[in-house]
Amino acid sequence: MARASLLRGLAALLAAIVLAPAPAHADRVRDLGAFQGVRTNQLTGYGVVVGLPGTGDDNLEYITQAMRGVSGRLGVQLPQGISPGLKNAAAVMITADLPAFAKPGQRIDVTISTIGKAKSLRGGALILAPLYGADGQIYAMAQGNLAVGGLGITGKDGSQLTVNVPTVGRIAEGASVERAVATGFDSGDVLRWNLFNADFLTASRVRDAVNARFPGAATVEDGITLAIRLPAATDTRATMMASIEMIEVQPAETAAKVIVNSRTGTVVINSAVRLSPAAISHGKLVVKIDEKPQVSQPGPLSRGQTVVTPASQINVEEGQAHVALFKPGASLSSLVDALNKLGVTPSDLVAILEALKQAGALRAEMEVI
């Protein structure tokens, strides 16, 4: 009896585990948005790469002017009226991302890309060049040897072989930060937090979750921004921000949308798409016209002429059509199963979805990219 009672208890426990509802999907606040001002900033600059094995810009005017400026900084003045052949140098654009809270002396990665006729940057070295922010101020200085993953080879007969992209290189930790960017983290009583995608319901749920942890701290300003009151002490403020970022929130379901890439035929349908009652019939009508002209030869000594007589053969083939019926509130899985049974191609799928949208049976926004 005891053993039977134990088995019944285990069976009941297993049934409770199996039948228990799955927990709702929740995301961390840091995955739904970010604090305003705590972001990366883009830097750009113009420079010269030297040491190339004859794959540079040759005698272009802007690289010549750049080299005059570089040599002038080093105390070497090029004579006027002389345009040096610079096949071993290339004019380049330098780009980098300055992380939030980056301080002077820290190192960041830079990417170097040619802007002229240079064929390859392999083996080159970037001469010291400033990197500017959107405000025109210098925020970093870049210099170093390039790492190029591409390879380009040209033969004397004009044949070429290119592997990857040899005109773009990278310097790991190739720039040193010279100026910090103000983030607003340590100033003001209110710091704003922005959703990556605007949604009033998600913003309200984030506000409620934050206020449950820190009562009265968060208010919704609009569908994307929350105003969060933070303590004045930077150490306490950082601790509170870290706690807020780790709060789990169940985001609102995304709006029903169908994305169609007209160039590749790719169709993406999200899980919120629903269908009203509708029936879809899909079939193919193929018409084939074969031209088989016949040649008619005149009899001997009849003084007749050879005549070409047209002969056309027309065949009509109609593929077997199937009808798929959708009940009210049909989901994405029902739509996919039905379209798979119909055997539709991507182009046919786009036509069917557009017809459903025109008929008012597709409850979703269609976006063609």
C-alpha atoms as a printed R data frame, in Angstrom:
    type eleno elety resid chain resno       x      y        z
1   ATOM     1    CA   MET     A     1   0.000  0.000    0.000
2   ATOM     2    CA   ALA     A     2   2.767  2.405    0.862
3   ATOM     3    CA   ARG     A     3   4.499  1.665   -2.432
4   ATOM     4    CA   ALA     A     4   1.277  2.192   -4.399
5   ATOM     5    CA   SER     A     5   0.660  5.471   -2.573
6   ATOM     6    CA   LEU     A     6   4.208  6.584   -3.382
7   ATOM     7    CA   LEU     A     7   3.747  5.725   -7.075
8   ATOM     8    CA   ARG     A     8   0.473  7.656   -7.191
9   ATOM     9    CA   GLY     A     9   2.191 10.644   -5.589
10  ATOM    10    CA   LEU     A    10   5.024 10.545   -8.129
11  ATOM    11    CA   ALA     A    11   2.538 10.265  -10.985
12  ATOM    12    CA   ALA     A    12   0.635 13.281   -9.692
13  ATOM    13    CA   LEU     A    13   3.870 15.262   -9.347
14  ATOM    14    CA   LEU     A    14   4.955 14.401  -12.904
15  ATOM    15    CA   ALA     A    15   1.525 15.356  -14.233
16  ATOM    16    CA   ALA     A    16   1.734 18.695  -12.419
17  ATOM    17    CA   ILE     A    17   5.165 19.355  -13.897
18  ATOM    18    CA   VAL     A    18   4.092 18.421  -17.439
19  ATOM    19    CA   LEU     A    19   0.798 20.351  -17.303
20  ATOM    20    CA   ALA     A    20   2.283 23.413  -15.611
21  ATOM    21    CA   PRO     A    21   2.140 26.488  -17.858
22  ATOM    22    CA   ALA     A    22   5.429 27.552  -19.391
23  ATOM    23    CA   PRO     A    23   6.820 30.757  -17.928
24  ATOM    24    CA   ALA     A    24   6.229 33.899  -19.998
25  ATOM    25    CA   HIS     A    25   9.144 35.131  -22.045
26  ATOM    26    CA   ALA     A    26  10.920 38.017  -20.350
27  ATOM    27    CA   ASP     A    27  13.803 40.234  -21.453
28  ATOM    28    CA   ARG     A    28  16.221 42.267  -19.418
29  ATOM    29    CA   VAL     A    29  15.780 46.027  -19.460
30  ATOM    30    CA   ARG     A    30  19.275 46.393  -20.963
31  ATOM    31    CA   ASP     A    31  18.118 44.295  -23.956
32  ATOM    32    CA   LEU     A    32  15.084 46.499  -24.564
33  ATOM    33    CA   GLY     A    33  16.747 49.911  -24.509
34  ATOM    34    CA   ALA     A    34  19.623 52.057  -23.307
35  ATOM    35    CA   PHE     A    35  20.257 55.131  -21.184
36  ATOM    36    CA   GLN     A    36  20.382 58.351  -23.150
37  ATOM    37    CA   GLY     A    37  23.943 59.598  -23.691
38  ATOM    38    CA   VAL     A    38  25.523 56.266  -22.774
39  ATOM    39    CA   ARG     A    39  26.444 55.313  -26.344
40  ATOM    40    CA   THR     A    40  29.263 55.133  -28.831
41  ATOM    41    CA   ASN     A    41  30.298 58.097  -30.986
42  ATOM    42    CA   GLN     A    42  31.626 57.896  -34.543
43  ATOM    43    CA   LEU     A    43  35.020 59.347  -35.425
44  ATOM    44    CA   THR     A    44  36.450 59.981  -38.899
45  ATOM    45    CA   GLY     A    45  39.766 61.192  -40.228
46  ATOM    46    CA   TYR     A    46  41.942 61.550  -43.326
47  ATOM    47    CA   GLY     A    47  45.406 60.072  -43.496
48  ATOM    48    CA   VAL     A    48  48.207 58.596  -45.579
49  ATOM    49    CA   VAL     A    49  49.344 54.975  -45.659
50  ATOM    50    CA   VAL     A    50  52.979 54.475  -46.695
51  ATOM    51    CA   GLY     A    51  55.242 51.495  -47.331
52  ATOM    52    CA   LEU     A    52  53.074 49.895  -50.029
53  ATOM    53    CA   PRO     A    53  54.798 47.660  -52.635
54  ATOM    54    CA   GLY     A    54  53.820 49.769  -55.637
55  ATOM    55    CA   THR     A    55  50.064 49.467  -55.063
56  ATOM    56    CA   GLY     A    56  49.408 53.057  -53.986
57  ATOM    57    CA   ASP     A    57  47.714 56.079  -55.579
58  ATOM    58    CA   ASP     A    58  50.628 57.006  -57.880
59  ATOM    59    CA   ASN     A    59  50.557 60.736  -58.727
60  ATOM    60    CA   LEU     A    60  47.113 61.916  -57.686
61  ATOM    61    CA   GLU     A    61  46.941 65.528  -56.571
62  ATOM    62    CA   TYR     A    62  45.325 64.989  -53.172
63  ATOM    63    CA   ILE     A    63  47.859 62.358  -52.094
64  ATOM    64    CA   THR     A    64  50.671 64.669  -53.230
65  ATOM    65    CA   GLN     A    65  49.255 67.510  -51.124
66  ATOM    66    CA   ALA     A    66  48.839 65.171  -48.159
67  ATOM    67    CA   MET     A    67  52.443 64.039  -48.436
68  ATOM    68    CA   ARG     A    68  53.615 67.644  -48.568
69  ATOM    69    CA   GLY     A    69  51.784 68.272  -45.306
70  ATOM    70    CA   VAL     A    70  53.256 65.136  -43.701
71  ATOM    71    CA   SER     A    71  56.793 65.918  -44.834
72  ATOM    72    CA   GLY     A    72  56.367 69.528  -43.706
73  ATOM    73    CA   ARG     A    73  55.510 68.386  -40.177
74  ATOM    74    CA   LEU     A    74  58.699 66.322  -40.208
75  ATOM    75    CA   GLY     A    75  60.810 69.258  -41.363
76  ATOM    76    CA   VAL     A    76  61.266 68.113  -44.987
77  ATOM    77    CA   GLN     A    77  60.108 70.629  -47.613
78  ATOM    78    CA   LEU     A    78  59.401 69.304  -51.116
79  ATOM    79    CA   PRO     A    79  60.465 71.693  -53.904
80  ATOM    80    CA   GLN     A    80  57.710 73.617  -55.651
81  ATOM    81    CA   GLY     A    81  56.619 72.349  -59.041
82  ATOM    82    CA   ILE     A    82  57.707 68.782  -58.370
83  ATOM    83    CA   SER     A    83  55.072 66.049  -58.215
84  ATOM    84    CA   PRO     A    84  56.658 62.977  -56.721
85  ATOM    85    CA   GLY     A    85  55.528 59.547  -57.910
86  ATOM    86    CA   LEU     A    86  53.861 58.041  -54.865
87  ATOM    87    CA   LYS     A    87  53.092 54.454  -55.825
88  ATOM    88    CA   ASN     A    88  54.132 53.439  -52.334
89  ATOM    89    CA   ALA     A    89  51.579 55.716  -50.597
90  ATOM    90    CA   ALA     A    90  47.791 55.894  -50.539
91  ATOM    91    CA   ALA     A    91  45.255 58.416  -49.306
92  ATOM    92    CA   VAL     A    92  42.799 56.789  -46.890
93  ATOM    93    CA   MET     A    93  39.760 57.505  -44.767
94  ATOM    94    CA   ILE     A    94  39.937 56.420  -41.128
95  ATOM    95    CA   THR     A    95  36.856 55.476  -39.107
96  ATOM    96    CA   ALA     A    96  36.468 54.425  -35.484
97  ATOM    97    CA   ASP     A    97  33.845 54.091  -32.749
98  ATOM    98    CA   LEU     A    98  34.521 55.909  -29.483
99  ATOM    99    CA   PRO     A    99  32.872 53.921  -26.641
100 ATOM   100    CA   ALA     A   100  30.925 55.581  -23.880
101 ATOM   101    CA   PHE     A   101  33.046 56.688  -20.894
102 ATOM   102    CA   ALA     A   102  36.292 56.290  -22.909
103 ATOM   103    CA   LYS     A   103  39.048 58.227  -21.163
104 ATOM   104    CA   PRO     A   104  42.229 59.862  -22.530
105 ATOM   105    CA   GLY     A   105  44.997 57.318  -22.957
106 ATOM   106    CA   GLN     A   106  42.742 54.370  -23.732
107 ATOM   107    CA   ARG     A   107  43.120 52.572  -27.070
108 ATOM   108    CA   ILE     A   108  40.418 51.917  -29.696
109 ATOM   109    CA   ASP     A   109  40.372 49.995  -32.996
110 ATOM   110    CA   VAL     A   110  40.382 51.836  -36.334
111 ATOM   111    CA   THR     A   111  39.402 50.865  -39.877
112 ATOM   112    CA   ILE     A   112  41.268 52.262  -42.887
113 ATOM   113    CA   SER     A   113  39.786 52.426  -46.413
114 ATOM   114    CA   THR     A   114  41.268 53.777  -49.625
115 ATOM   115    CA   ILE     A   115  39.622 56.735  -51.380
116 ATOM   116    CA   GLY     A   116  41.708 56.760  -54.563
117 ATOM   117    CA   LYS     A   117  43.215 54.365  -57.102
118 ATOM   118    CA   ALA     A   118  45.265 52.323  -54.648
119 ATOM   119    CA   LYS     A   119  44.982 48.604  -55.424
120 ATOM   120    CA   SER     A   120  45.983 47.201  -52.034
121 ATOM   121    CA   LEU     A   121  46.916 48.334  -48.522
122 ATOM   122    CA   ARG     A   122  48.749 45.133  -47.653
123 ATOM   123    CA   GLY     A   123  52.074 45.829  -45.965
124 ATOM   124    CA   GLY     A   124  51.330 49.525  -45.343
125 ATOM   125    CA   ALA     A   125  51.626 51.673  -42.228
126 ATOM   126    CA   LEU     A   126  49.376 54.589  -41.286
127 ATOM   127    CA   ILE     A   127  51.119 57.868  -40.506
128 ATOM   128    CA   LEU     A   128  49.894 59.747  -37.416
129 ATOM   129    CA   ALA     A   129  46.459 61.209  -38.231
130 ATOM   130    CA   PRO     A   130  43.794 62.955  -36.109
131 ATOM   131    CA   LEU     A   131  40.255 61.576  -35.751
132 ATOM   132    CA   TYR     A   132  37.413 64.084  -35.533
133 ATOM   133    CA   GLY     A   133  33.944 63.916  -33.994
134 ATOM   134    CA   ALA     A   134  30.736 65.403  -35.363
135 ATOM   135    CA   ASP     A   135  31.548 68.693  -33.588
136 ATOM   136    CA   GLY     A   136  34.860 69.077  -35.455
137 ATOM   137    CA   GLN     A   137  36.988 68.441  -32.363
138 ATOM   138    CA   ILE     A   138  39.896 65.964  -32.256
139 ATOM   139    CA   TYR     A   139  39.055 63.001  -30.032
140 ATOM   140    CA   ALA     A   140  41.773 60.487  -30.951
141 ATOM   141    CA   MET     A   141  45.064 60.072  -32.829
142 ATOM   142    CA   ALA     A   142  45.634 57.028  -35.068
143 ATOM   143    CA   GLN     A   143  48.858 55.392  -36.224
144 ATOM   144    CA   GLY     A   144  50.230 51.908  -36.809
145 ATOM   145    CA   ASN     A   145  50.713 48.942  -39.148
146 ATOM   146    CA   LEU     A   146  47.675 47.683  -41.031
147 ATOM   147    CA   ALA     A   147  46.290 44.163  -40.946
148 ATOM   148    CA   VAL     A   148  44.693 43.463  -44.340
149 ATOM   149    CA   GLY     A   149  42.674 40.304  -44.931
150 ATOM   150    CA   GLY     A   150  42.379 40.767  -48.701
151 ATOM   151    CA   LEU     A   151  44.844 40.090  -51.500
152 ATOM   152    CA   GLY     A   152  45.026 41.547  -55.012
153 ATOM   153    CA   ILE     A   153  47.364 40.410  -57.808
154 ATOM   154    CA   THR     A   154  47.669 41.885  -61.316
155 ATOM   155    CA   GLY     A   155  49.592 40.297  -64.181
156 ATOM   156    CA   LYS     A   156  51.392 42.111  -67.014
157 ATOM   157    CA   ASP     A   157  48.808 40.842  -69.490
158 ATOM   158    CA   GLY     A   158  46.016 42.524  -67.521
159 ATOM   159    CA   SER     A   159  44.768 39.425  -65.710
160 ATOM   160    CA   GLN     A   160  43.711 40.008  -62.108
161 ATOM   161    CA   LEU     A   161  43.037 37.934  -59.018
162 ATOM   162    CA   THR     A   162  41.366 39.437  -55.954
163 ATOM   163    CA   VAL     A   163  40.694 37.649  -52.664
164 ATOM   164    CA   ASN     A   164  38.333 39.426  -50.234
165 ATOM   165    CA   VAL     A   165  38.877 43.220  -50.150
166 ATOM   166    CA   PRO     A   166  42.546 44.316  -50.182
167 ATOM   167    CA   THR     A   167  41.682 48.042  -50.093
168 ATOM   168    CA   VAL     A   168  40.372 47.962  -46.498
169 ATOM   169    CA   GLY     A   169  42.554 47.325  -43.450
170 ATOM   170    CA   ARG     A   170  42.322 47.452  -39.691
171 ATOM   171    CA   ILE     A   171  44.597 48.412  -36.818
172 ATOM   172    CA   ALA     A   172  43.748 46.792  -33.512
173 ATOM   173    CA   GLU     A   173  44.063 49.431  -30.763
174 ATOM   174    CA   GLY     A   174  45.472 51.708  -33.435
175 ATOM   175    CA   ALA     A   175  44.235 54.989  -31.941
176 ATOM   176    CA   SER     A   176  44.686 56.608  -28.559
177 ATOM   177    CA   VAL     A   177  41.836 58.609  -27.052
178 ATOM   178    CA   GLU     A   178  42.740 62.269  -26.469
179 ATOM   179    CA   ARG     A   179  39.393 63.686  -25.310
180 ATOM   180    CA   ALA     A   180  36.440 62.247  -23.360
181 ATOM   181    CA   VAL     A   181  32.811 62.730  -24.415
182 ATOM   182    CA   ALA     A   182  30.338 63.994  -21.812
183 ATOM   183    CA   THR     A   183  27.520 61.472  -21.272
184 ATOM   184    CA   GLY     A   184  25.394 63.332  -18.734
185 ATOM   185    CA   PHE     A   185  25.702 60.395  -16.358
186 ATOM   186    CA   ASP     A   186  26.994 62.467  -13.462
187 ATOM   187    CA   SER     A   187  24.896 65.603  -13.998
188 ATOM   188    CA   GLY     A   188  21.216 66.293  -13.347
189 ATOM   189    CA   ASP     A   189  18.661 64.518  -11.184
190 ATOM   190    CA   VAL     A   190  16.915 62.732  -14.085
191 ATOM   191    CA   LEU     A   191  18.462 60.354  -16.599
192 ATOM   192    CA   ARG     A   192  16.389 59.264  -19.580
193 ATOM   193    CA   TRP     A   193  16.131 55.691  -20.809
194 ATOM   194    CA   ASN     A   194  15.059 55.009  -24.415
195 ATOM   195    CA   LEU     A   195  13.499 51.900  -25.919
196 ATOM   196    CA   PHE     A   196  15.106 50.503  -29.056
197 ATOM   197    CA   ASN     A   197  11.619 50.186  -30.605
198 ATOM   198    CA   ALA     A   198   8.799 52.531  -29.657
199 ATOM   199    CA   ASP     A   199   5.911 50.797  -27.870
200 ATOM   200    CA   PHE     A   200   3.625 52.335  -25.231
201 ATOM   201    CA   LEU     A   201   2.775 49.005  -23.594
202 ATOM   202    CA   THR     A   202   6.417 47.959  -23.270
203 ATOM   203    CA   ALA     A   203   7.322 51.398  -21.895
204 ATOM   204    CA   SER     A   204   4.541 51.102  -19.314
205 ATOM   205    CA   ARG     A   205   5.690 47.627  -18.281
206 ATOM   206    CA   VAL     A   206   9.282 48.829  -17.863
207 ATOM   207    CA   ARG     A   207   8.046 51.759  -15.753
208 ATOM   208    CA   ASP     A   208   6.013 49.443  -13.521
209 ATOM   209    CA   ALA     A   209   8.950 47.031  -13.132
210 ATOM   210    CA   VAL     A   210  11.352 49.846  -12.207
211 ATOM   211    CA   ASN     A   211   8.884 51.392   -9.749
212 ATOM   212    CA   ALA     A   212   8.337 47.997   -8.144
213 ATOM   213    CA   ARG     A   213  12.081 47.911   -7.360
214 ATOM   214    CA   PHE     A   214  12.542 51.670   -6.771
215 ATOM   215    CA   PRO     A   215   9.146 53.223   -5.897
216 ATOM   216    CA   GLY     A   216   8.376 56.470   -7.727
217 ATOM   217    CA   ALA     A   217  11.642 56.503   -9.686
218 ATOM   218    CA   ALA     A   218  10.328 56.133  -13.258
219 ATOM   219    CA   THR     A   219   7.732 58.003  -15.323
220 ATOM   220    CA   VAL     A   220   6.799 57.560  -18.999
221 ATOM   221    CA   GLU     A   221   7.432 60.604  -21.198
222 ATOM   222    CA   ASP     A   222   6.304 59.055  -24.506
223 ATOM   223    CA   GLY     A   223   6.243 55.729  -26.317
224 ATOM   224    CA   ILE     A   224  10.023 55.411  -26.268
225 ATOM   225    CA   THR     A   225  11.393 57.415  -23.311
226 ATOM   226    CA   LEU     A   226  11.284 56.953  -19.550
227 ATOM   227    CA   ALA     A   227  12.531 59.583  -17.115
228 ATOM   228    CA   ILE     A   228  14.274 57.938  -14.162
229 ATOM   229    CA   ARG     A   229  15.159 59.885  -11.017
230 ATOM   230    CA   LEU     A   230  18.581 58.905   -9.745
231 ATOM   231    CA   PRO     A   231  20.494 59.770   -6.558
232 ATOM   232    CA   ALA     A   232  23.167 62.462   -6.733
233 ATOM   233    CA   ALA     A   233  26.109 60.307   -5.584
234 ATOM   234    CA   THR     A   234  27.756 58.739   -8.635
235 ATOM   235    CA   ASP     A   235  28.521 55.470   -6.847
236 ATOM   236    CA   THR     A   236  24.899 55.009   -5.732
237 ATOM   237    CA   ARG     A   237  23.690 56.145   -9.154
238 ATOM   238    CA   ALA     A   238  25.822 53.520  -10.931
239 ATOM   239    CA   THR     A   239  24.557 50.788   -8.588
240 ATOM   240    CA   MET     A   240  20.947 51.794   -9.244
241 ATOM   241    CA   MET     A   241  21.483 51.849  -13.033
242 ATOM   242    CA   ALA     A   242  23.052 48.390  -12.905
243 ATOM   243    CA   SER     A   243  20.069 47.062  -10.959
244 ATOM   244    CA   ILE     A   244  17.597 48.628  -13.390
245 ATOM   245    CA   GLU     A   245  19.349 47.100  -16.411
246 ATOM   246    CA   MET     A   246  19.025 43.594  -14.954
247 ATOM   247    CA   ILE     A   247  15.265 43.837  -14.218
248 ATOM   248    CA   GLU     A   248  13.303 41.373  -16.345
249 ATOM   249    CA   VAL     A   249  10.258 42.654  -18.239
250 ATOM   250    CA   GLN     A   250   7.867 40.876  -20.573
251 ATOM   251    CA   PRO     A   251   7.751 43.074  -23.704
252 ATOM   252    CA   ALA     A   252   4.528 43.633  -25.611
253 ATOM   253    CA   GLU     A   253   3.881 41.477  -28.644
254 ATOM   254    CA   THR     A   254   5.188 43.111  -31.793
255 ATOM   255    CA   ALA     A   255   2.763 44.480  -34.374
256 ATOM   256    CA   ALA     A   256   1.692 42.075  -37.105
257 ATOM   257    CA   LYS     A   257   3.987 42.607  -40.071
258 ATOM   258    CA   VAL     A   258   4.974 40.864  -43.291
259 ATOM   259    CA   ILE     A   259   8.349 41.847  -44.791
260 ATOM   260    CA   VAL     A   260   8.906 41.158  -48.498
261 ATOM   261    CA   ASN     A   261  12.314 41.530  -50.148
262 ATOM   262    CA   SER     A   262  11.431 42.059  -53.791
263 ATOM   263    CA   ARG     A   263  15.028 41.567  -54.974
264 ATOM   264    CA   THR     A   264  15.698 38.184  -53.378
265 ATOM   265    CA   GLY     A   265  12.170 36.859  -53.023
266 ATOM   266    CA   THR     A   266  12.536 36.515  -49.253
267 ATOM   267    CA   VAL     A   267   9.321 36.716  -47.223
268 ATOM   268    CA   VAL     A   268   9.341 37.019  -43.409
269 ATOM   269    CA   ILE     A   269   6.096 36.732  -41.414
270 ATOM   270    CA   ASN     A   270   6.115 37.382  -37.674
271 ATOM   271    CA   SER     A   271   4.070 35.419  -35.153
272 ATOM   272    CA   ALA     A   272   1.463 38.171  -34.637
273 ATOM   273    CA   VAL     A   273   0.003 37.776  -38.149
274 ATOM   274    CA   ARG     A   274  -3.610 36.566  -38.138
275 ATOM   275    CA   LEU     A   275  -6.049 35.716  -40.919
276 ATOM   276    CA   SER     A   276  -9.770 36.334  -41.252
277 ATOM   277    CA   PRO     A   277 -11.913 33.622  -42.865
278 ATOM   278    CA   ALA     A   278 -10.561 33.130  -46.389
279 ATOM   279    CA   ALA     A   279 -10.079 30.489  -49.056
280 ATOM   280    CA   ILE     A   280  -7.012 30.302  -51.304
281 ATOM   281    CA   SER     A   281  -6.892 28.469  -54.608
282 ATOM   282    CA   HIS     A   282  -3.538 28.123  -56.293
283 ATOM   283    CA   GLY     A   283  -2.943 26.576  -59.699
284 ATOM   284    CA   LYS     A   284  -0.818 27.108  -62.795
285 ATOM   285    CA   LEU     A   285  -1.913 27.458  -66.404
286 ATOM   286    CA   VAL     A   286   0.867 26.718  -68.914
287 ATOM   287    CA   VAL     A   287   0.443 27.498  -72.617
288 ATOM   288    CA   LYS     A   288   3.054 26.079  -75.003
289 ATOM   289    CA   ILE     A   289   3.310 27.126  -78.639
290 ATOM   290    CA   ASP     A   290   5.659 25.088  -80.829
291 ATOM   291    CA   GLU     A   291   6.503 26.366  -84.290
292 ATOM   292    CA   LYS     A   292   7.388 23.578  -86.765
293 ATOM   293    CA   PRO     A   293   7.475 25.101  -90.269
294 ATOM   294    CA   GLN     A   294   7.216 22.668  -93.180
295 ATOM   295    CA   VAL     A   295   9.060 23.024  -96.479
296 ATOM   296    CA   SER     A   296   7.088 22.292  -99.661
297 ATOM   297    CA   GLN     A   297   9.228 21.365 -102.677
298 ATOM   298    CA   PRO     A   298   7.851 21.757 -106.264
299 ATOM   299    CA   GLY     A   299   7.823 18.829 -108.644
300 ATOM   300    CA   PRO     A   300  10.687 18.247 -111.137
301 ATOM   301    CA   LEU     A   301  10.605 20.526 -114.205
302 ATOM   302    CA   SER     A   302   7.480 22.278 -112.871
303 ATOM   303    CA   ARG     A   303   9.184 25.663 -112.642
304 ATOM   304    CA   GLY     A   304   7.670 26.033 -109.187
305 ATOM   305    CA   GLN     A   305   9.252 27.608 -106.086
306 ATOM   306    CA   THR     A   306  10.083 26.202 -102.719
307 ATOM   307    CA   VAL     A   307   7.512 27.346 -100.165
308 ATOM   308    CA   VAL     A   308   7.809 27.341  -96.373
309 ATOM   309    CA   THR     A   309   4.463 26.546  -94.785
310 ATOM   310    CA   PRO     A   310   4.013 27.606  -91.133
311 ATOM   311    CA   ALA     A   311   2.726 24.954  -88.748
312 ATOM   312    CA   SER     A   312   1.934 25.809  -85.140
313 ATOM   313    CA   GLN     A   313   1.077 23.411  -82.351
314 ATOM   314    CA   ILE     A   314  -0.590 24.783  -79.235
315 ATOM   315    CA   ASN     A   315  -0.785 22.819  -75.991
316 ATOM   316    CA   VAL     A   316  -2.510 23.972  -72.825
317 ATOM   317    CA   GLU     A   317  -1.650 22.403  -69.489
318 ATOM   318    CA   GLU     A   318  -3.389 23.346  -66.265
319 ATOM   319    CA   GLY     A   319  -1.858 22.249  -63.005
320 ATOM   320    CA   GLN     A   320  -4.007 20.663  -60.366
321 ATOM   321    CA   ALA     A   321  -5.420 23.386  -58.120
322 ATOM   322    CA   HIS     A   322  -5.922 23.055  -54.371
323 ATOM   323    CA   VAL     A   323  -8.111 25.127  -52.103
324 ATOM   324    CA   ALA     A   324  -7.000 26.010  -48.572
325 ATOM   325    CA   LEU     A   325  -9.649 27.257  -46.149
326 ATOM   326    CA   PHE     A   326  -8.680 29.409  -43.167
327 ATOM   327    CA   LYS     A   327 -10.904 29.673  -40.125
328 ATOM   328    CA   PRO     A   328 -11.233 32.913  -38.118
329 ATOM   329    CA   GLY     A   329  -8.031 33.865  -36.282
330 ATOM   330    CA   ALA     A   330  -5.810 31.457  -38.184
331 ATOM   331    CA   SER     A   331  -2.215 31.796  -36.992
332 ATOM   332    CA   LEU     A   332   1.162 31.873  -38.693
333 ATOM   333    CA   SER     A   333   1.600 28.107  -38.432
334 ATOM   334    CA   SER     A   334  -1.730 27.509  -40.184
335 ATOM   335    CA   LEU     A   335  -0.749 29.858  -42.988
336 ATOM   336    CA   VAL     A   336   2.659 28.244  -43.447
337 ATOM   337    CA   ASP     A   337   1.228 24.716  -43.433
338 ATOM   338    CA   ALA     A   338  -1.390 25.617  -46.021
339 ATOM   339    CA   LEU     A   339   1.074 27.367  -48.331
340 ATOM   340    CA   ASN     A   340   3.488 24.434  -48.073
341 ATOM   341    CA   LYS     A   341   0.701 22.070  -49.121
342 ATOM   342    CA   LEU     A   342  -0.028 24.306  -52.093
343 ATOM   343    CA   GLY     A   343   3.654 24.152  -53.058
344 ATOM   344    CA   VAL     A   344   4.007 27.864  -53.696
345 ATOM   345    CA   THR     A   345   7.241 29.524  -54.765
346 ATOM   346    CA   PRO     A   346   8.443 32.784  -53.149
347 ATOM   347    CA   SER     A   347   7.013 34.861  -56.015
348 ATOM   348    CA   ASP     A   348   3.671 33.051  -55.718
349 ATOM   349    CA   LEU     A   349   3.730 33.579  -51.959
350 ATOM   350    CA   VAL     A   350   4.088 37.335  -52.429
351 ATOM   351    CA   ALA     A   351   1.146 37.345  -54.851
352 ATOM   352    CA   ILE     A   352  -1.015 35.331  -52.423
353 ATOM   353    CA   LEU     A   353  -0.184 37.612  -49.483
354 ATOM   354    CA   GLU     A   354  -0.942 40.726  -51.539
355 ATOM   355    CA   ALA     A   355  -4.284 39.213  -52.608
356 ATOM   356    CA   LEU     A   356  -5.129 38.378  -48.979
357 ATOM   357    CA   LYS     A   357  -4.267 41.945  -47.977
358 ATOM   358    CA   GLN     A   358  -6.476 43.377  -50.728
359 ATOM   359    CA   ALA     A   359  -9.319 41.077  -49.679
360 ATOM   360    CA   GLY     A   360  -9.041 42.305  -46.095
361 ATOM   361    CA   ALA     A   361  -8.235 38.831  -44.788
362 ATOM   362    CA   LEU     A   362  -4.611 39.489  -43.812
363 ATOM   363    CA   ARG     A   363  -4.370 41.328  -40.497
364 ATOM   364    CA   ALA     A   364  -0.862 42.639  -40.872
365 ATOM   365    CA   GLU     A   365   1.187 45.471  -42.315
366 ATOM   366    CA   MET     A   366   3.030 44.592  -45.512
367 ATOM   367    CA   GLU     A   367   6.405 46.215  -46.067
368 ATOM   368    CA   VAL     A   368   8.351 45.793  -49.294
369 ATOM   369    CA   ILE     A   369  12.083 46.441  -49.046
